[in-house]
Coordinates of C-alpha atoms and ligand atoms in Angstrom, one line a residue:
X1 CA 0.0 0.0 0.0
X2 CA 1.4 3.4 -1.0
X3 CA 0.3 6.1 1.3
X4 CA 0.7 9.8 0.7
X5 CA 2.0 11.5 3.8
X6 CA -0.1 14.7 4.0
X7 CA 2.4 16.4 6.3
X8 CA 5.5 15.9 4.2
X9 CA 3.8 15.7 0.8
X10 CA 5.9 12.7 0.0
X11 CA 5.5 8.9 -0.4
X12 CA 7.6 6.0 0.6
X13 CA 7.6 3.3 -2.0
X14 CA 8.8 -0.3 -1.6
X15 CA 9.8 -2.1 -4.8
X16 CA 7.4 -4.9 -5.8
X17 CA 8.5 -8.5 -5.3
X18 CA 5.9 -10.2 -7.4
X19 CA 4.4 -9.9 -10.9
X20 CA 1.2 -8.0 -11.6
X21 CA -1.7 -9.4 -13.8
X22 CA -4.3 -6.6 -13.8
X23 CA -7.0 -4.9 -15.8
X24 CA -7.6 -1.3 -15.2
X25 CA -9.2 1.9 -16.6
X26 CA -7.7 5.3 -16.3
X27 CA -9.5 8.7 -15.9
X28 CA -10.7 10.7 -18.8
X29 CA -8.4 12.5 -21.2
X30 CA -7.2 15.9 -19.9
X31 CA -6.8 17.6 -23.3
X32 CA -10.3 16.6 -24.5
X33 CA -11.8 17.5 -21.1
X34 CA -10.4 21.1 -21.4
X35 CA -11.8 21.5 -24.9
X36 CA -15.2 20.0 -24.1
X37 CA -15.7 22.6 -21.4
X38 CA -14.4 25.5 -23.5
X39 CA -16.3 24.6 -26.7
X40 CA -19.4 23.6 -24.8
X41 CA -19.4 27.0 -23.2
X42 CA -19.4 28.9 -26.5
X43 CA -21.7 26.6 -28.3
X44 CA -25.3 27.5 -29.0
X45 CA -27.2 25.3 -26.6
X46 CA -26.6 22.7 -23.9
X47 CA -23.8 20.0 -24.2
X48 CA -23.6 16.8 -22.2
X49 CA -20.2 15.5 -21.3
X50 CA -19.8 12.0 -19.9
X51 CA -16.8 11.1 -17.6
X52 CA -15.2 14.5 -17.6
X53 CA -11.7 14.4 -16.0
X54 CA -11.8 15.8 -12.5
X55 CA -8.1 16.5 -12.4
X56 CA -7.0 19.9 -10.9
X57 CA -6.2 21.3 -14.4
X58 CA -9.6 20.4 -15.7
X59 CA -11.4 21.7 -12.6
X60 CA -9.6 24.9 -13.2
X61 CA -11.2 25.1 -16.6
X62 CA -14.6 24.5 -15.2
X63 CA -14.1 27.2 -12.6
X64 CA -12.8 29.6 -15.3
X65 CA -15.9 29.3 -17.4
X66 CA -18.2 29.5 -14.4
X67 CA -16.4 32.8 -13.7
X68 CA -17.1 33.8 -17.2
X69 CA -20.8 33.3 -16.5
X70 CA -21.4 29.8 -17.9
X71 CA -23.6 27.4 -16.0
X72 CA -21.9 24.1 -15.7
X73 CA -23.7 21.5 -13.5
X74 CA -23.3 17.9 -12.5
X75 CA -26.2 15.8 -13.6
X76 CA -27.8 14.0 -10.7
X77 CA -27.1 10.3 -10.4
X78 CA -24.9 10.2 -13.5
X79 CA -21.2 10.8 -14.2
X80 CA -22.2 13.5 -16.6
X81 CA -21.8 17.3 -16.8
X82 CA -24.2 19.7 -18.5
X83 CA -22.7 22.8 -20.0
X84 CA -25.2 25.6 -20.7
X85 CA -23.5 27.0 -23.8
X86 CA -24.2 30.7 -24.5
X87 CA -22.8 31.2 -28.0
X88 CA -19.6 32.8 -29.1
X89 CA -20.4 36.1 -27.5
X90 CA -22.3 34.8 -24.4
X91 CA -19.4 35.1 -21.9
X92 CA -19.4 37.8 -19.2
X93 CA -16.5 39.9 -18.0
X94 CA -14.8 38.1 -15.0
X95 CA -14.8 40.1 -11.8
X96 CA -11.5 38.8 -10.7
X97 CA -8.3 37.1 -11.9
X98 CA -8.9 33.8 -13.6
X99 CA -6.7 31.2 -11.8
X100 CA -5.2 28.8 -14.3
X101 CA -3.3 26.9 -11.6
X102 CA -0.7 24.6 -13.3
X103 CA -2.4 24.4 -16.7
X104 CA -0.6 25.5 -19.8
X105 CA -3.5 24.2 -21.9
X106 CA -6.1 26.3 -20.0
X107 CA -3.9 29.4 -20.2
X108 CA -3.1 29.2 -23.8
X109 CA -6.4 28.0 -25.2
X110 CA -8.6 30.3 -23.2
X111 CA -6.5 33.3 -24.2
X112 CA -7.6 32.7 -27.8
X113 CA -11.3 33.0 -26.7
X114 CA -10.8 35.9 -24.4
X115 CA -8.9 37.9 -27.1
X116 CA -12.1 38.0 -29.2
X117 CA -14.4 39.0 -26.3
X118 CA -15.0 42.6 -25.7
X119 CA -14.0 42.8 -22.0
X120 CA -11.0 42.8 -19.7
X121 CA -9.5 39.7 -18.2
X122 CA -6.4 38.5 -16.4
X123 CA -4.9 35.0 -16.4
X124 CA -2.5 33.9 -13.7
X125 CA -1.4 30.4 -12.4
X126 CA 0.9 28.8 -9.9
X127 CA 4.7 29.6 -9.8
X128 CA 5.4 26.9 -12.4
X129 CA 2.8 28.0 -14.8
X130 CA 3.8 31.7 -14.4
X131 CA 7.3 30.7 -15.5
X132 CA 6.2 29.2 -18.8
X133 CA 6.6 31.1 -22.1
X134 CA 3.6 32.8 -23.6
X135 CA 5.2 34.8 -26.4
X136 CA 4.2 31.9 -28.6
X137 CA 0.6 33.0 -28.3
X138 CA 1.1 36.7 -27.5
X139 CA 2.8 37.3 -30.8
X140 CA 0.2 35.8 -33.2
X141 CA -2.8 37.1 -31.2
X142 CA -1.3 40.6 -31.3
X143 CA -1.0 40.1 -35.1
X144 CA -4.7 39.5 -35.1
X145 CA -5.2 42.8 -33.3
X146 CA -5.6 41.5 -29.8
X147 CA -4.4 43.6 -26.9
X148 CA -2.6 41.0 -24.8
X149 CA 0.2 41.8 -22.4
X150 CA 2.4 39.5 -20.2
X151 CA 5.2 40.0 -17.7
X152 CA 8.4 40.6 -19.8
X153 CA 6.1 40.2 -22.8
X154 CA 6.3 36.5 -22.3
X155 CA 5.1 35.2 -18.9
X156 CA 1.8 35.2 -17.0
X157 CA 0.0 37.0 -15.5
X158 CA -1.5 37.8 -18.9
X159 CA -3.9 40.7 -19.2
X160 CA -6.3 40.7 -22.2
X161 CA -8.5 43.4 -23.6
X162 CA -10.7 41.6 -26.1
X163 CA -11.8 43.1 -29.3
X164 CA -12.9 42.3 -32.9
X165 CA -10.0 40.4 -34.4
X166 CA -8.6 40.3 -37.9
X167 CA -7.8 37.0 -39.7
X168 CA -4.2 36.1 -40.4
X169 CA -2.1 33.4 -42.1
X170 CA 0.1 31.9 -39.4
X171 CA 2.9 29.4 -39.7
X172 CA 3.1 27.8 -36.2
X173 CA 6.9 27.3 -36.0
X174 CA 6.8 25.4 -32.7
X175 CA 5.0 22.0 -32.9
X176 CA 2.3 22.9 -30.4
X177 CA -1.3 21.9 -30.2
X178 CA -1.8 24.6 -27.6
X179 CA -0.7 27.3 -29.9
X180 CA -2.6 25.9 -32.8
X181 CA -5.8 25.6 -30.7
X182 CA -5.4 29.1 -29.3
X183 CA -5.3 30.4 -32.8
X184 CA -8.2 28.3 -33.9
X185 CA -10.2 29.8 -31.0
X186 CA -9.2 33.3 -32.0
X187 CA -10.1 32.5 -35.6
X188 CA -13.7 31.9 -34.5
X189 CA -13.8 35.6 -33.6
X190 CA -11.9 37.0 -36.6
X191 CA -13.2 38.7 -39.7
X192 CA -12.8 36.4 -42.6
X193 CA -10.7 33.2 -42.7
X194 CA -7.8 32.5 -40.4
X195 CA -5.3 30.1 -41.9
X196 CA -2.9 28.1 -39.7
X197 CA -0.1 26.0 -41.1
X198 CA 1.7 23.4 -38.9
X199 CA 4.8 21.7 -40.4
X200 CA 4.7 19.0 -37.7
X201 CA 1.2 17.7 -37.0
X202 CA 0.1 17.9 -33.4
X203 CA -2.9 16.5 -31.5
X204 CA -6.1 17.4 -33.4
X205 CA -8.8 17.3 -30.6
X206 CA -9.8 20.9 -31.3
X207 CA -10.4 20.2 -35.0
X208 CA -12.4 17.1 -34.1
X209 CA -14.6 19.2 -31.9
X210 CA -15.2 21.7 -34.7
X211 CA -16.3 18.8 -37.0
X212 CA -18.6 17.4 -34.3
X213 CA -20.0 20.9 -33.8
X214 CA -20.6 21.4 -37.5
X215 CA -18.4 24.5 -37.6
X216 CA -17.3 25.8 -41.0
X217 CA -13.6 25.0 -41.4
X218 CA -11.3 22.9 -43.6
X219 CA -8.2 20.9 -42.9
X220 CA -5.8 19.7 -45.5
X221 CA -2.5 17.7 -45.5
X222 CA 0.4 19.4 -47.2
X223 CA 3.0 17.8 -49.4
X224 CA 5.7 18.2 -46.7
X225 CA 3.7 16.1 -44.2
X226 CA 2.2 19.2 -42.5
X227 CA -1.3 20.5 -42.2
X228 CA -3.3 23.6 -43.1
X229 CA -6.4 24.6 -41.2
X230 CA -8.7 27.3 -42.5
X231 CA -11.4 28.6 -40.1
X232 CA -14.2 31.0 -41.0
X233 CA -14.8 33.6 -38.4
X234 CA -18.3 34.2 -36.9
X235 CA -19.8 30.8 -37.4
X236 CA -22.0 28.8 -35.0
X237 CA -20.9 25.9 -32.8
X238 CA -23.5 23.3 -32.2
X239 CA -23.9 21.6 -28.8
X240 CA -22.7 18.0 -28.4
X241 CA -23.1 14.9 -26.4
X242 CA -19.9 12.9 -25.8
X243 CA -18.2 10.5 -23.4
X244 CA -14.6 11.2 -22.9
X245 CA -12.2 8.2 -23.2
X246 CA -9.3 7.4 -20.8
X247 CA -6.2 9.4 -21.1
X248 CA -3.3 7.7 -23.0
X249 CA -0.8 9.8 -21.1
X250 CA -2.1 8.4 -17.8
X251 CA -2.3 4.8 -19.2
X252 CA 1.4 5.2 -20.2
X253 CA 2.5 4.8 -16.6
X254 CA 0.8 1.4 -16.3
X255 CA 2.0 0.3 -19.8
X256 CA 5.5 0.9 -18.4
X257 CA 4.8 -1.2 -15.3
X258 CA 3.4 -4.0 -17.4
X259 CA 6.5 -4.0 -19.7
X260 CA 9.1 -3.7 -17.0
X261 CA 8.0 -5.7 -14.0
X262 CA 9.1 -9.3 -14.6
X263 CA 6.3 -11.7 -15.7
X264 CA 3.6 -9.0 -15.5
X265 CA 0.7 -8.2 -17.8
X266 CA -1.4 -5.1 -17.5
X267 CA -4.5 -4.4 -19.6
X268 CA -6.0 -0.9 -19.8
X269 CA -9.5 -0.5 -21.2
X270 CA -11.2 2.4 -22.8
X271 CA -8.1 4.4 -23.7
X272 CA -8.0 7.3 -26.2
X273 CA -6.0 6.1 -29.3
X274 CA -5.8 9.3 -31.3
X275 CA -2.9 8.8 -33.8
X276 CA -1.3 12.1 -32.7
X277 CA -1.2 10.8 -29.0
X278 CA 0.1 7.3 -29.2
X279 CA 3.6 7.8 -30.6
X280 CA 4.9 6.0 -27.6
X281 CA 3.3 2.7 -28.8
X282 CA 5.2 2.8 -32.1
X283 CA 8.4 3.6 -30.3
X284 CA 7.9 0.8 -27.9
X285 CA 7.3 -1.7 -30.7
X286 CA 10.6 -0.6 -32.3
X287 CA 12.2 -1.4 -28.9
X288 CA 10.6 -4.9 -29.2
X289 CA 8.0 -4.4 -26.5
X290 CA 5.0 -6.7 -26.1
X291 CA 2.5 -4.0 -26.3
X292 CA -0.7 -4.4 -28.3
X293 CA -3.9 -2.6 -29.1
X294 CA -6.3 -5.5 -28.8
X295 CA -9.5 -3.8 -30.0
X296 CA -10.7 -0.4 -30.9
X297 CA -13.7 1.5 -32.2
X298 CA -14.0 5.1 -33.5
X299 CA -16.6 7.7 -32.9
X300 CA -15.4 11.2 -32.6
X301 CA -12.1 9.8 -31.3
X302 CA -10.5 6.4 -31.6
X303 CA -10.8 4.4 -28.3
X304 CA -9.6 0.9 -27.4
X305 CA -7.8 -1.5 -25.1
X306 CA -4.1 -1.8 -24.6
X307 CA -2.2 -4.8 -23.3
X308 CA 1.4 -4.5 -22.1
X309 CA 3.4 -7.6 -21.0
X310 CA 6.9 -8.1 -19.7
X311 CA 9.4 -7.5 -22.4
X312 CA 13.2 -7.5 -23.1
X313 CA 13.7 -4.1 -24.6
X314 CA 16.4 -2.6 -26.8
X315 CA 17.6 1.0 -26.8
X316 CA 16.4 3.4 -29.5
X317 CA 17.2 6.8 -31.0
X318 CA 14.4 9.3 -30.9
X319 CA 14.5 12.1 -33.5
X320 CA 12.6 15.4 -33.8
X321 CA 9.9 14.0 -36.0
X322 CA 9.0 11.4 -33.3
X323 CA 8.6 14.0 -30.6
X324 CA 5.1 15.7 -31.0
X325 CA 3.2 12.3 -30.9
X326 CA 4.8 11.4 -27.6
X327 CA 5.5 14.9 -26.1
X328 CA 4.0 14.1 -22.7
X329 CA 5.4 10.7 -22.4
X330 CA 9.2 11.5 -22.1
X331 CA 9.3 11.2 -18.3
X332 CA 8.0 7.6 -18.3
X333 CA 9.8 6.8 -21.6
X334 CA 13.0 7.7 -19.7
X335 CA 12.2 5.1 -17.1
X336 CA 11.5 2.5 -19.8
X337 CA 14.8 3.4 -21.5
X338 CA 16.6 2.8 -18.2
X339 CA 15.8 -0.9 -18.6
X340 CA 16.5 -1.3 -22.3
X341 CA 19.7 -2.9 -23.5
X342 CA 22.0 -0.2 -24.9
X343 CA 22.2 3.6 -25.0
X344 CA 18.9 5.4 -25.8
X345 CA 19.3 8.9 -27.3
X346 CA 16.6 11.6 -27.5
X347 CA 17.2 14.7 -29.7
X348 CA 15.0 17.4 -31.1
X349 CA 13.0 17.6 -28.0
X350 CA 13.9 21.1 -26.6
X351 CA 10.2 21.7 -25.8
X352 CA 10.7 19.5 -22.8
X353 CA 12.6 22.3 -21.3
X354 CA 9.5 24.4 -21.0
X355 CA 6.9 21.9 -19.8
X356 CA 5.6 21.8 -16.2
X357 CA 9.2 21.9 -15.2
X358 CA 12.5 21.5 -17.3
X359 CA 11.9 17.9 -17.9
X360 CA 15.3 17.2 -19.4
X361 CA 17.0 18.4 -16.3
X362 CA 14.5 16.7 -14.0
X363 CA 14.8 13.3 -15.8
X364 CA 18.6 13.3 -15.9
X365 CA 19.0 14.5 -12.3
X366 CA 16.6 11.9 -11.0
X367 CA 18.0 9.0 -13.0
X368 CA 21.5 9.9 -11.8
X369 CA 20.3 9.8 -8.3
X370 CA 19.2 6.2 -9.0
X371 CA 22.7 5.6 -10.3
X372 CA 21.3 5.2 -13.8
X373 CA 23.9 6.7 -16.2
X374 CA 22.2 9.6 -18.0
X375 CA 23.2 12.9 -19.5
X376 CA 21.6 16.1 -20.8
X377 CA 21.7 17.6 -24.3
X378 CA 20.3 21.0 -24.9
X379 CA 17.5 19.4 -26.8
X380 CA 17.3 16.0 -25.3
X381 CA 19.0 13.3 -23.2
X382 CA 20.9 10.1 -23.3
X383 CA 20.4 7.0 -21.0
X384 CA 22.5 4.0 -20.6
X385 CA 20.0 1.2 -20.0
X386 CA 20.4 -2.0 -18.1
X387 CA 17.8 -4.7 -18.2
X388 CA 19.0 -6.2 -14.9
X389 CA 19.0 -2.9 -13.0
X390 CA 17.6 -3.3 -9.6
X391 CA 18.6 -0.2 -7.8
X392 CA 22.1 -0.5 -6.5
X393 CA 22.8 2.3 -4.1
X394 CA 26.4 1.2 -3.6
X395 CA 27.4 2.5 -7.1
X396 CA 26.3 5.9 -6.0
X397 CA 28.9 8.6 -6.1
X398 CA 27.0 11.8 -5.8
X399 CA 27.9 13.3 -2.4
X400 CA 24.7 15.2 -2.0
X401 CA 22.6 12.1 -2.2
X402 CA 24.9 10.1 -0.1
X403 CA 24.9 12.7 2.6
X404 CA 21.1 12.9 2.5
X405 CA 21.1 9.2 3.2
X406 CA 23.7 9.3 5.9
X407 CA 21.9 12.1 7.7
X408 CA 18.6 10.3 7.6
X409 CA 19.4 7.0 9.1
X410 CA 22.3 5.3 10.9
X411 CA 22.2 2.3 8.6
X412 CA 24.3 4.1 6.2
X413 CA 27.7 3.5 7.4
X414 CA 27.8 0.6 4.9
X415 CA 27.7 3.2 2.2
X416 CA 31.3 3.8 1.5
X417 CA 32.7 3.6 -2.0
X418 CA 34.8 0.5 -1.5
X419 CA 32.1 -1.7 -0.1
X420 CA 30.4 -4.3 -2.2
X421 CA 27.3 -4.2 0.0
X422 CA 24.2 -3.4 -2.0
X423 CA 20.7 -2.5 -1.0
X424 CA 21.6 -0.1 1.8
X425 CA 19.4 2.9 2.4
X426 CA 16.8 4.6 0.4
X427 CA 16.6 6.6 -2.7
X428 CA 15.3 10.2 -2.4
X429 CA 13.8 11.8 -5.4
X430 CA 12.0 15.1 -6.1
X431 CA 9.2 15.7 -8.5
X432 CA 10.1 19.4 -9.2
X433 CA 6.4 20.1 -8.9
X434 CA 5.7 18.1 -12.1
X435 CA 3.0 15.5 -12.0
X436 CA 4.5 13.4 -14.8
X437 CA 7.9 13.4 -13.2
X438 CA 6.4 12.3 -9.9
X439 CA 4.4 9.4 -11.4
X440 CA 7.3 8.2 -13.5
X441 CA 9.6 8.1 -10.5
X442 CA 7.0 6.2 -8.5
X443 CA 6.8 3.6 -11.3
X444 CA 10.6 3.4 -11.3
X445 CA 10.6 2.9 -7.5
X446 CA 8.1 0.1 -7.8
X447 CA 10.4 -1.8 -10.2
X448 CA 13.3 -1.9 -7.7
X449 CA 12.5 -5.1 -5.8
X450 CA 12.3 -4.6 -2.1
X451 CA 14.3 -1.3 -2.3
X452 CA 12.8 1.8 -0.7
X453 CA 12.4 5.1 -2.4
X454 CA 11.0 8.3 -1.1
X455 CA 9.4 10.5 -3.7
X456 CA 9.0 14.1 -2.5
X457 CA 6.5 16.7 -3.6
X458 CA 3.9 14.3 -5.0
X459 CA 0.6 16.2 -4.5
X460 CA 1.2 17.7 -8.0
X461 CA -0.1 14.3 -9.3
X462 CA -3.6 15.7 -8.9
X463 CA -2.8 18.0 -11.8
X464 CA -3.7 15.2 -14.2
X465 CA -4.4 12.0 -12.3
X466 CA -6.1 12.4 -8.9
X467 CA -6.8 8.7 -8.4
X468 CA -3.4 7.5 -9.4
X469 CA -2.6 6.1 -5.9
X470 CA -6.0 4.4 -5.7
X471 CA -5.5 2.6 -9.0
X472 CA -1.9 1.7 -8.1
X473 CA -2.9 0.4 -4.7
X474 CA -5.8 -1.6 -6.2
X475 CA -3.4 -3.6 -8.3
X476 CA -0.4 -4.0 -6.0
X477 CA -2.1 -4.9 -2.7
Ligands
S3P1 C1 -1.7 19.8 -25.0 C2 -0.7 19.9 -25.8 C3 0.8 19.6 -25.5 C4 0.9 18.8 -24.3 C5 0.0 19.3 -23.2 C6 -1.5 19.3 -23.6 C7 -3.0 20.1 -25.4 O1 1.4 20.9 -25.3 O2 2.2 18.8 -23.8 O3 0.1 18.5 -22.0 O4 -4.0 19.7 -24.7 O5 -3.2 20.8 -26.4 P1 2.1 21.6 -26.6 O6 1.1 21.5 -27.6 O7 2.4 23.0 -26.2 O8 3.3 20.8 -26.9

């Protein structure tokens, strides 16, 4: 049983000593949940959303649209939410700052909507969110005529004075579904047609909603493998009735556990299988993983069952073109690579530096604390994998970590560099306030048979996966 210590905001994890055979479901997709609330709020009529994610990020979106005057209610006796859409121009000026907590998606997407609404609003989040770059949306929105200002012209708080927007052609240089979606939203409010070109395709949930809501827009593949979206301003969004599938990015932690824990098999049902989200599956197959999609169906999104069983993995090279389709999975991918035979190299992933934390630094620092050889590149990282790795503290040569151990317990006098004794002490790892780093490190800790790891600052897991510990405990107890 893994128990969160409320006082210290940490967990103590003991590595598992037996295989797992389990079938689970994971909570609803975070990206789709954000968009369902946003697009339901500006639709003409009431939308019904089944199984909305209740992660902290998604609840922040619900609170934001309630603050903008939208009625959003839980339907009695059902796991469904009703959003009373009020049309493109039915939002009210918020009376206070909109708190976007830890959510980059909320901040960037809502900015596109607010830029087209004739009132004043301010967006501000937690210390991590307020350190994330916003020039990527400020610049194109300003080109559309929006009055949007940020700290140092780049960081939240953002203040927005909405107005009529003009349409633009915009080449989204950074592969980012958040930037693309922000501009699609602003395009709804622009005169004429807004045209967005993305060289590297990114998740297309916003476009799928526009189709579902019968909104006038077109989408076309380009000869170079990119995508052009053309949105007509001033159309009407129809209400919808959907059920949101499980989040692949949450499922990925359990896929890793199934692949890496000896003789295990984990099946995850009802998972979103959008092609732009499951890049990790193709990469894992190239690493010789036993991971399969065992059935699927498609309505407004592709949904299915994934089975992951214990595998002997080989290292892999990840290049820039592979990155967008697995952008959120790098923390858990790093754990997987730690057990793959050979050296795994990730390049072309500099976006990882500006996620919930600098994920390149967080991954490498933490793996090195586990004595897994790993190094940073400006745009990626390298990991020397070892299929037999079981958490040898004795190899450790970072004095900071060693001191932390020595100070914490008197068992640590066995920890000197010449000793052959393994298994002494406990790993101590930080999440850097990043939900996905926290969960990845917890999975790594579970793989180290009978070893103890303390993972600090884990409450951030609520950002995307509030029942992570419940699901984990239900399969390991
Ligand atoms: C998201 C897009 C991605 C992803 C984030 C959610 C979205 O960000 O990392 O967790 O819902 O659009 P970028 O598009 O900025 O890479």
